[in-house]
mmCIF file of C-alpha atoms in Angstrom:
data_model
loop_
_atom_site.group_PDB
_atom_site.id
_atom_site.type_symbol
_atom_site.label_atom_id
_atom_site.label_comp_id
_atom_site.label_asym_id
_atom_site.label_seq_id
_atom_site.Cartn_x
_atom_site.Cartn_y
_atom_site.Cartn_z
ATOM 1 C CA MET A 1 15.076 6.665 -14.105
ATOM 2 C CA PRO A 2 15.347 3.613 -16.059
ATOM 3 C CA SER A 3 13.965 4.063 -19.838
ATOM 4 C CA GLY A 4 10.826 2.438 -20.582
ATOM 5 C CA SER A 5 9.638 2.919 -16.692
ATOM 6 C CA HIS A 6 6.341 4.647 -16.168
ATOM 7 C CA VAL A 7 5.078 6.120 -13.143
ATOM 8 C CA LEU A 8 1.595 6.123 -12.323
ATOM 9 C CA ASP A 9 -0.496 8.984 -10.610
ATOM 10 C CA VAL A 10 -0.879 8.221 -6.933
ATOM 11 C CA LYS A 11 -4.351 8.769 -5.783
ATOM 12 C CA LYS A 12 -4.715 11.057 -2.639
ATOM 13 C CA PHE A 13 -6.940 10.780 0.518
ATOM 14 C CA GLY A 14 -10.485 11.675 -0.525
ATOM 15 C CA ASN A 15 -10.371 9.773 -3.892
ATOM 16 C CA PRO A 16 -13.270 7.151 -3.683
ATOM 17 C CA VAL A 17 -11.078 4.448 -4.937
ATOM 18 C CA LEU A 18 -9.104 4.348 -1.722
ATOM 19 C CA ARG A 19 -12.531 3.159 -0.026
ATOM 20 C CA GLN A 20 -13.313 0.376 -2.337
ATOM 21 C CA VAL A 21 -12.632 -3.268 -1.475
ATOM 22 C CA ALA A 22 -10.332 -4.556 -4.358
ATOM 23 C CA GLU A 23 -11.200 -7.259 -6.562
ATOM 24 C CA PRO A 24 -9.158 -10.462 -6.590
ATOM 25 C CA ILE A 25 -6.950 -11.276 -9.477
ATOM 26 C CA ALA A 26 -8.058 -14.381 -11.349
ATOM 27 C CA GLU A 27 -5.305 -14.674 -13.756
ATOM 28 C CA ILE A 28 -1.718 -13.307 -14.096
ATOM 29 C CA ASP A 29 -1.370 -12.053 -17.374
ATOM 30 C CA ASP A 30 0.660 -9.357 -19.363
ATOM 31 C CA SER A 31 -1.626 -6.699 -17.963
ATOM 32 C CA ILE A 32 -1.027 -7.607 -14.525
ATOM 33 C CA ARG A 33 2.741 -7.795 -14.988
ATOM 34 C CA GLU A 34 3.008 -4.576 -16.762
ATOM 35 C CA LEU A 35 0.688 -2.989 -13.705
ATOM 36 C CA VAL A 36 3.109 -4.227 -11.167
ATOM 37 C CA GLU A 37 6.281 -3.032 -13.141
ATOM 38 C CA GLU A 38 4.621 0.480 -12.801
ATOM 39 C CA MET A 39 3.670 0.261 -9.411
ATOM 40 C CA VAL A 40 7.129 -0.860 -8.623
ATOM 41 C CA ASP A 41 8.571 2.374 -10.712
ATOM 42 C CA THR A 42 5.999 4.732 -8.965
ATOM 43 C CA MET A 43 6.855 3.358 -5.646
ATOM 44 C CA TYR A 44 10.643 3.951 -6.091
ATOM 45 C CA GLU A 45 9.861 7.568 -7.517
ATOM 46 C CA GLU A 46 7.790 8.453 -4.603
ATOM 47 C CA ASN A 47 10.376 7.137 -1.937
ATOM 48 C CA GLY A 48 7.666 4.401 -0.745
ATOM 49 C CA ILE A 49 8.293 1.036 0.876
ATOM 50 C CA GLY A 50 5.023 -0.514 -0.400
ATOM 51 C CA LEU A 51 2.228 0.531 -2.655
ATOM 52 C CA ALA A 52 -1.138 -1.107 -3.170
ATOM 53 C CA ALA A 53 -3.261 -1.219 -6.760
ATOM 54 C CA PRO A 54 -6.033 0.868 -5.296
ATOM 55 C CA GLN A 55 -3.375 3.810 -4.828
ATOM 56 C CA VAL A 56 -2.712 3.990 -8.508
ATOM 57 C CA GLY A 57 -6.561 3.627 -9.162
ATOM 58 C CA ARG A 58 -6.719 -0.222 -9.802
ATOM 59 C CA SER A 59 -9.053 -1.746 -7.697
ATOM 60 C CA LEU A 60 -7.192 -5.270 -7.721
ATOM 61 C CA ARG A 61 -5.698 -7.402 -4.842
ATOM 62 C CA VAL A 62 -1.963 -6.792 -5.448
ATOM 63 C CA PHE A 63 0.799 -4.726 -3.552
ATOM 64 C CA VAL A 64 4.359 -4.288 -4.088
ATOM 65 C CA ILE A 65 6.897 -4.040 -1.386
ATOM 66 C CA ASP A 66 10.572 -3.439 -0.771
ATOM 67 C CA THR A 67 11.530 -3.354 2.809
ATOM 68 C CA HIS A 68 14.923 -4.902 2.192
ATOM 69 C CA PHE A 69 18.100 -2.626 3.366
ATOM 70 C CA GLU A 70 21.577 -3.769 2.740
ATOM 71 C CA GLY A 71 22.875 -5.291 5.992
ATOM 72 C CA ASP A 72 19.469 -6.105 7.467
ATOM 73 C CA THR A 73 19.228 -9.092 9.747
ATOM 74 C CA TYR A 74 15.660 -10.576 9.473
ATOM 75 C CA GLY A 75 13.867 -12.533 12.292
ATOM 76 C CA SER A 76 11.417 -14.625 10.504
ATOM 77 C CA ASP A 77 11.641 -17.244 7.789
ATOM 78 C CA GLY A 78 9.333 -15.271 5.595
ATOM 79 C CA GLU A 79 11.570 -12.288 5.810
ATOM 80 C CA LYS A 80 14.737 -14.360 5.183
ATOM 81 C CA ALA A 81 13.225 -15.958 1.799
ATOM 82 C CA LEU A 82 11.644 -12.886 0.427
ATOM 83 C CA CYS A 83 13.451 -9.939 1.509
ATOM 84 C CA PRO A 84 16.728 -10.421 -0.589
ATOM 85 C CA LYS A 85 14.293 -10.911 -3.526
ATOM 86 C CA MET A 86 12.698 -7.541 -3.223
ATOM 87 C CA PRO A 87 10.898 -5.478 -4.761
ATOM 88 C CA VAL A 88 8.349 -8.388 -4.969
ATOM 89 C CA ALA A 89 4.380 -8.012 -5.672
ATOM 90 C CA LEU A 90 2.236 -10.270 -3.565
ATOM 91 C CA ILE A 91 -1.122 -11.233 -5.327
ATOM 92 C CA ASN A 92 -4.304 -11.903 -3.484
ATOM 93 C CA PRO A 93 -2.608 -11.889 -0.377
ATOM 94 C CA GLU A 94 -4.161 -12.889 3.091
ATOM 95 C CA ILE A 95 -3.250 -12.750 6.495
ATOM 96 C CA LEU A 96 -3.910 -16.172 8.099
ATOM 97 C CA SER A 97 -2.965 -15.204 11.804
ATOM 98 C CA THR A 98 -1.077 -12.773 13.826
ATOM 99 C CA SER A 99 1.027 -13.163 17.057
ATOM 100 C CA GLY A 100 3.595 -11.410 19.256
ATOM 101 C CA GLU A 101 2.892 -8.027 20.928
ATOM 102 C CA ASP A 102 0.664 -5.137 19.516
ATOM 103 C CA ILE A 103 3.214 -2.545 18.742
ATOM 104 C CA SER A 104 2.542 1.244 18.294
ATOM 105 C CA PHE A 105 4.655 2.758 15.233
ATOM 106 C CA GLU A 106 4.396 5.924 13.405
ATOM 107 C CA GLU A 107 3.176 5.301 9.820
ATOM 108 C CA GLY A 108 2.917 7.399 6.938
ATOM 109 C CA CYS A 109 1.421 6.741 3.309
ATOM 110 C CA LEU A 110 1.942 7.962 -0.232
ATOM 111 C CA SER A 111 -1.900 8.569 -0.723
ATOM 112 C CA ILE A 112 -1.517 10.917 2.466
ATOM 113 C CA PRO A 113 1.513 12.831 1.773
ATOM 114 C CA GLN A 114 3.132 14.751 4.886
ATOM 115 C CA ILE A 115 0.920 13.256 7.402
ATOM 116 C CA ASN A 116 2.106 10.761 10.145
ATOM 117 C CA ALA A 117 0.188 9.030 12.862
ATOM 118 C CA SER A 118 0.813 6.163 15.355
ATOM 119 C CA VAL A 119 -0.775 3.135 14.616
ATOM 120 C CA VAL A 120 -0.739 -0.131 16.813
ATOM 121 C CA ARG A 121 -0.471 -3.606 15.037
ATOM 122 C CA PRO A 122 0.684 -7.000 15.854
ATOM 123 C CA SER A 123 4.352 -7.572 15.556
ATOM 124 C CA ASN A 124 4.020 -10.774 13.471
ATOM 125 C CA ILE A 125 1.798 -12.095 10.674
ATOM 126 C CA VAL A 126 1.529 -15.548 8.724
ATOM 127 C CA LEU A 127 0.761 -14.277 5.107
ATOM 128 C CA ARG A 128 -0.108 -16.245 2.095
ATOM 129 C CA ALA A 129 -0.043 -14.874 -1.197
ATOM 130 C CA GLN A 130 0.782 -15.722 -4.750
ATOM 131 C CA THR A 131 3.937 -14.158 -6.649
ATOM 132 C CA LEU A 132 4.179 -12.955 -9.994
ATOM 133 C CA ASP A 133 5.611 -16.210 -11.165
ATOM 134 C CA GLY A 134 2.439 -17.940 -9.548
ATOM 135 C CA GLU A 135 4.191 -19.558 -6.881
ATOM 136 C CA ILE A 136 2.140 -19.709 -3.510
ATOM 137 C CA ILE A 137 4.023 -18.459 -0.555
ATOM 138 C CA GLU A 138 2.775 -18.932 3.284
ATOM 139 C CA ALA A 139 5.295 -17.861 5.883
ATOM 140 C CA ASP A 140 5.492 -15.846 8.769
ATOM 141 C CA PHE A 141 6.694 -12.208 8.819
ATOM 142 C CA GLY A 142 7.955 -9.684 11.295
ATOM 143 C CA GLY A 143 9.318 -6.369 11.787
ATOM 144 C CA LEU A 144 8.929 -3.432 9.373
ATOM 145 C CA THR A 145 7.944 -6.302 6.659
ATOM 146 C CA ALA A 146 4.961 -7.258 8.563
ATOM 147 C CA ARG A 147 3.630 -3.710 9.180
ATOM 148 C CA CYS A 148 3.878 -2.849 5.532
ATOM 149 C CA MET A 149 2.245 -5.948 4.603
ATOM 150 C CA GLN A 150 -0.543 -5.156 7.064
ATOM 151 C CA HIS A 151 -0.630 -1.598 5.894
ATOM 152 C CA GLU A 152 -1.050 -2.657 2.232
ATOM 153 C CA ILE A 153 -3.710 -5.273 2.610
ATOM 154 C CA ASP A 154 -5.533 -2.467 4.542
ATOM 155 C CA HIS A 155 -5.382 -0.534 1.246
ATOM 156 C CA LEU A 156 -6.852 -3.650 -0.621
ATOM 157 C CA ASP A 157 -9.617 -3.706 2.067
ATOM 158 C CA GLY A 158 -10.704 0.264 1.411
ATOM 159 C CA VAL A 159 -8.694 0.744 5.130
ATOM 160 C CA LEU A 160 -6.539 3.785 5.463
ATOM 161 C CA PHE A 161 -3.871 3.936 8.306
ATOM 162 C CA THR A 162 -5.799 7.190 9.315
ATOM 163 C CA ASP A 163 -8.641 4.624 10.392
ATOM 164 C CA ARG A 164 -6.473 2.832 12.788
ATOM 165 C CA ALA A 165 -4.427 5.753 13.918
ATOM 166 C CA GLU A 166 -4.235 6.690 17.802
ATOM 167 C CA LYS A 167 -6.888 9.361 18.819
ATOM 168 C CA ASP A 168 -4.507 11.660 19.961
ATOM 169 C CA ASP A 169 -2.431 11.693 16.784
ATOM 170 C CA LEU A 170 -5.386 11.818 14.577
ATOM 171 C CA LYS A 171 -6.457 14.875 16.651
ATOM 172 C CA LEU A 172 -2.993 16.718 15.593
ATOM 173 C CA VAL A 173 -3.676 15.853 11.815
ATOM 174 C CA ALA A 174 -7.309 16.277 11.552
ATOM 175 C CA LYS A 175 -7.140 19.897 9.839
ATOM 176 C CA LYS A 176 -4.471 18.688 7.314
ATOM 177 C CA LEU A 177 -6.587 15.522 6.448
ATOM 178 C CA GLU A 178 -9.454 17.706 5.844
ATOM 179 C CA GLN A 179 -7.785 20.169 3.640
ATOM 180 C CA LEU A 180 -6.154 17.173 1.551
ATOM 181 C CA ARG A 181 -9.593 15.524 1.373
ATOM 182 C CA MET A 182 -11.034 18.822 0.081
ATOM 183 C CA LYS A 183 -8.399 19.487 -2.267
ATOM 184 C CA THR A 184 -8.923 16.039 -3.862
ATOM 185 C CA GLU A 185 -12.609 16.199 -4.195
ATOM 186 C CA LYS A 186 -11.976 19.815 -5.883
ATOM 187 C CA ALA A 187 -9.517 18.254 -8.425
ATOM 188 C CA LEU A 188 -11.993 15.379 -9.179
ATOM 189 C CA LYS A 189 -14.772 17.630 -9.694
ATOM 190 C CA LYS A 190 -12.565 19.719 -12.045
ATOM 191 C CA ARG A 191 -11.655 16.666 -14.083
ATOM 192 C CA LYS A 192 -15.439 15.533 -14.189
ATOM 193 C CA SER A 193 -16.201 18.912 -15.725
ATOM 194 C CA LYS A 194 -13.720 19.102 -18.112
ATOM 195 C CA LYS A 195 -14.692 15.424 -19.553
ATOM 196 C CA ARG A 196 -18.348 16.830 -19.784
ATOM 197 C CA LYS A 197 -17.014 19.589 -21.983
#
């Protein structure tokens, strides 16, 4: 771990912050830059490829992403331009359109550890967002990058991949999900009672 890095606590399934619709970011200031830096450190520490601010308890419309792997070839202009610059933060992102075929793919989530399920999503999206430098990007994305972006934008809208998971997969993980939710709620109650003392 590089010195000066700061790993944040990843909020788990059952934490109310994961169900809130995140607030747009009005200004990219030092506090946002610091949050992004900490989110990148946390994403790498947790071996993730994406992390949204609500997952670290901040209800703001920003996520970080790194779907760039050495030797990858990219099919869309957006991927060709953005992937080599990763990790990147995308601020106030929005999906303008979707295209291509709907593809089922197994997803996981740092907020729902050790639980995976198949989710059907469009293969391509046109995304508009702002970078940390204030540049507006609007481009087409496909492949893993498009899927990761859709997953992270869901987080900004209070939606989890389990909400979109295929029914049969969901049945298989329902018990684990319930156990995780109960564990999270128990920990939150414990923290609240400690604060009262």
